[in-house]
């Protein structure tokens, strides 16, 4: 089998609703929805190895700590483990007062009875039932007509009332999902839901949740949004109904579909952390929440330590979060490319810590979700001077002058091209050390002495060259001028920079000298010392030795 040249012989476009007066495209998301996590149910049902009770409890506690207030914890009639987990939550008092657990059941009496049994003693609970209503399910799976499918939902709704009345100490919320909603004729989905509402009779104190799943994504997200808007306009008791979204990600647009569904008037979102769930997963609640956050809307979910949340989810699901996953992936705040690094570095240096976030390439301040800036800029063979400069500055307080940034980035490039690997800040420093601070041939400075008299500075150095100790002496207006005068070779100083590294008693000084030998190109030297004059003298020797080495290289290659 190969891909078809005319896929229309096998696949067809999903029909679009006729909704020409749609309003959702003009709306914006201004407040968070009611969040419901289905990690412990939909997510757990889709794992290669479902979670153990210990893992489910750990995950549950993480969801609570993040601030999720409605948590679908199990499908109690489907397995003893799930039943027991609901019992554990209730009997061991794990459910905080402001959190409501939710359980799922199919629309069958034996399963409904078992589901209510699992909830005995719960102060409050959401009981969620579903049956699939789309044409394909009616025809292929159930061999039922529309009335038959509707009757299943209505009968289950009646059973819900019966079993809930038998446990009046619990505050019940009923939820119905017309499964495969997005692949169903929307008027029929409304018809089924209205029939369920006729049984449940929602009120201001007893709202009903109607959850509208894109069980399988079948269209572009705008079509789902139209379906939600149409549904919201036509459903009875709208003010007493909570419209909930439950999108999967078959087309890779689960987040977009939920966002557009919210624009279309939905009140609630079900999903999983980092998008776990059947096939391509449920909508990712983390991405949805942080998308809101980066639009200035408080999502009321707290991902201040996103890596801690990620760790729990990865360990419980035994599935890794992709390194490119929005907000949470290991690489999503990292720039390797030179131009990106340069822009980010400039963005950081101009950012006002109390102002609006505007750092290029970074839609969120990594610090807001507990990430440090170390991961933001990493250096490999694709990187330029920006990244190298940034890392030296951040990690070692070293501020290379601009032209030296260009020169030193060539040293790094040669190394990354050779190894094919990333270099860390420590490796960059070590390359700086080897190339500049340790440049001591042919002239190794042993010691120096400065005398000042009548405004003239005399500088004497002891220098080991080719195994011989030399004493060089020169005068000038300052130590550098005196040093240049003392040298046995003519040099021209092109540029000089210095700055402090750190402060207080540990402070050091860094000096950078750009120097040229006759008819040679200029090269830089670096010196670091607690004393700025010593740092400058060392910088000059570093530059002189590097200039000599480069002249020798030129001579050898001529
Ligand atoms: O995706 C889906 O349709 C579901 C329902 C059970 C709500 O998970
Ligand atoms: Zn689902």
CSV table of N, CA, C and O in Angstrom, one decimal, residues 3 44 59 233 265 367 402 412 450 495 497 518:
chain,number,residue,atom,x,y,z
A,3,UNK,N,0.5,5.8,-0.4
A,3,UNK,CA,-0.4,6.9,-0.2
A,3,UNK,C,-1.1,7.1,-1.6
A,3,UNK,O,-0.5,6.9,-2.6
A,44,UNK,N,-4.9,7.5,32.3
A,44,UNK,CA,-4.5,6.2,32.8
A,44,UNK,C,-4.9,5.1,31.9
A,44,UNK,O,-4.2,4.1,31.8
A,59,UNK,N,0.1,11.4,41.8
A,59,UNK,CA,-0.3,12.2,40.7
A,59,UNK,C,-1.5,13.1,41.3
A,59,UNK,O,-1.5,14.3,41.0
A,233,UNK,N,-25.9,28.0,21.9
A,233,UNK,CA,-27.1,28.8,21.6
A,233,UNK,C,-28.4,28.0,21.7
A,233,UNK,O,-29.5,28.6,21.9
A,265,UNK,N,-17.7,30.1,23.9
A,265,UNK,CA,-18.6,30.1,25.1
A,265,UNK,C,-18.5,29.0,26.1
A,265,UNK,O,-19.3,28.9,27.0
A,367,UNK,N,12.0,32.1,34.3
A,367,UNK,CA,12.0,32.2,35.7
A,367,UNK,C,10.6,32.0,36.3
A,367,UNK,O,10.4,31.5,37.4
A,402,UNK,N,33.8,44.0,22.4
A,402,UNK,CA,33.1,43.6,21.2
A,402,UNK,C,34.0,42.8,20.2
A,402,UNK,O,33.6,41.8,19.7
A,412,UNK,N,36.0,29.1,19.8
A,412,UNK,CA,34.9,28.1,20.2
A,412,UNK,C,34.4,27.4,19.0
A,412,UNK,O,34.2,26.2,19.1
A,450,UNK,N,57.2,48.3,39.8
A,450,UNK,CA,56.8,49.6,39.3
A,450,UNK,C,57.4,50.7,40.2
A,450,UNK,O,57.2,50.6,41.4
A,495,UNK,N,43.6,48.8,21.5
A,495,UNK,CA,42.4,48.9,22.3
A,495,UNK,C,42.8,48.4,23.7
A,495,UNK,O,43.5,47.5,23.9
A,497,UNK,N,40.6,47.6,27.5
A,497,UNK,CA,39.4,47.6,28.3
A,497,UNK,C,39.6,47.0,29.7
A,497,UNK,O,40.5,46.0,29.7
A,518,UNK,N,54.2,44.8,14.0
A,518,UNK,CA,54.3,45.5,12.7
A,518,UNK,C,53.8,44.5,11.6
A,518,UNK,O,54.2,43.3,11.6
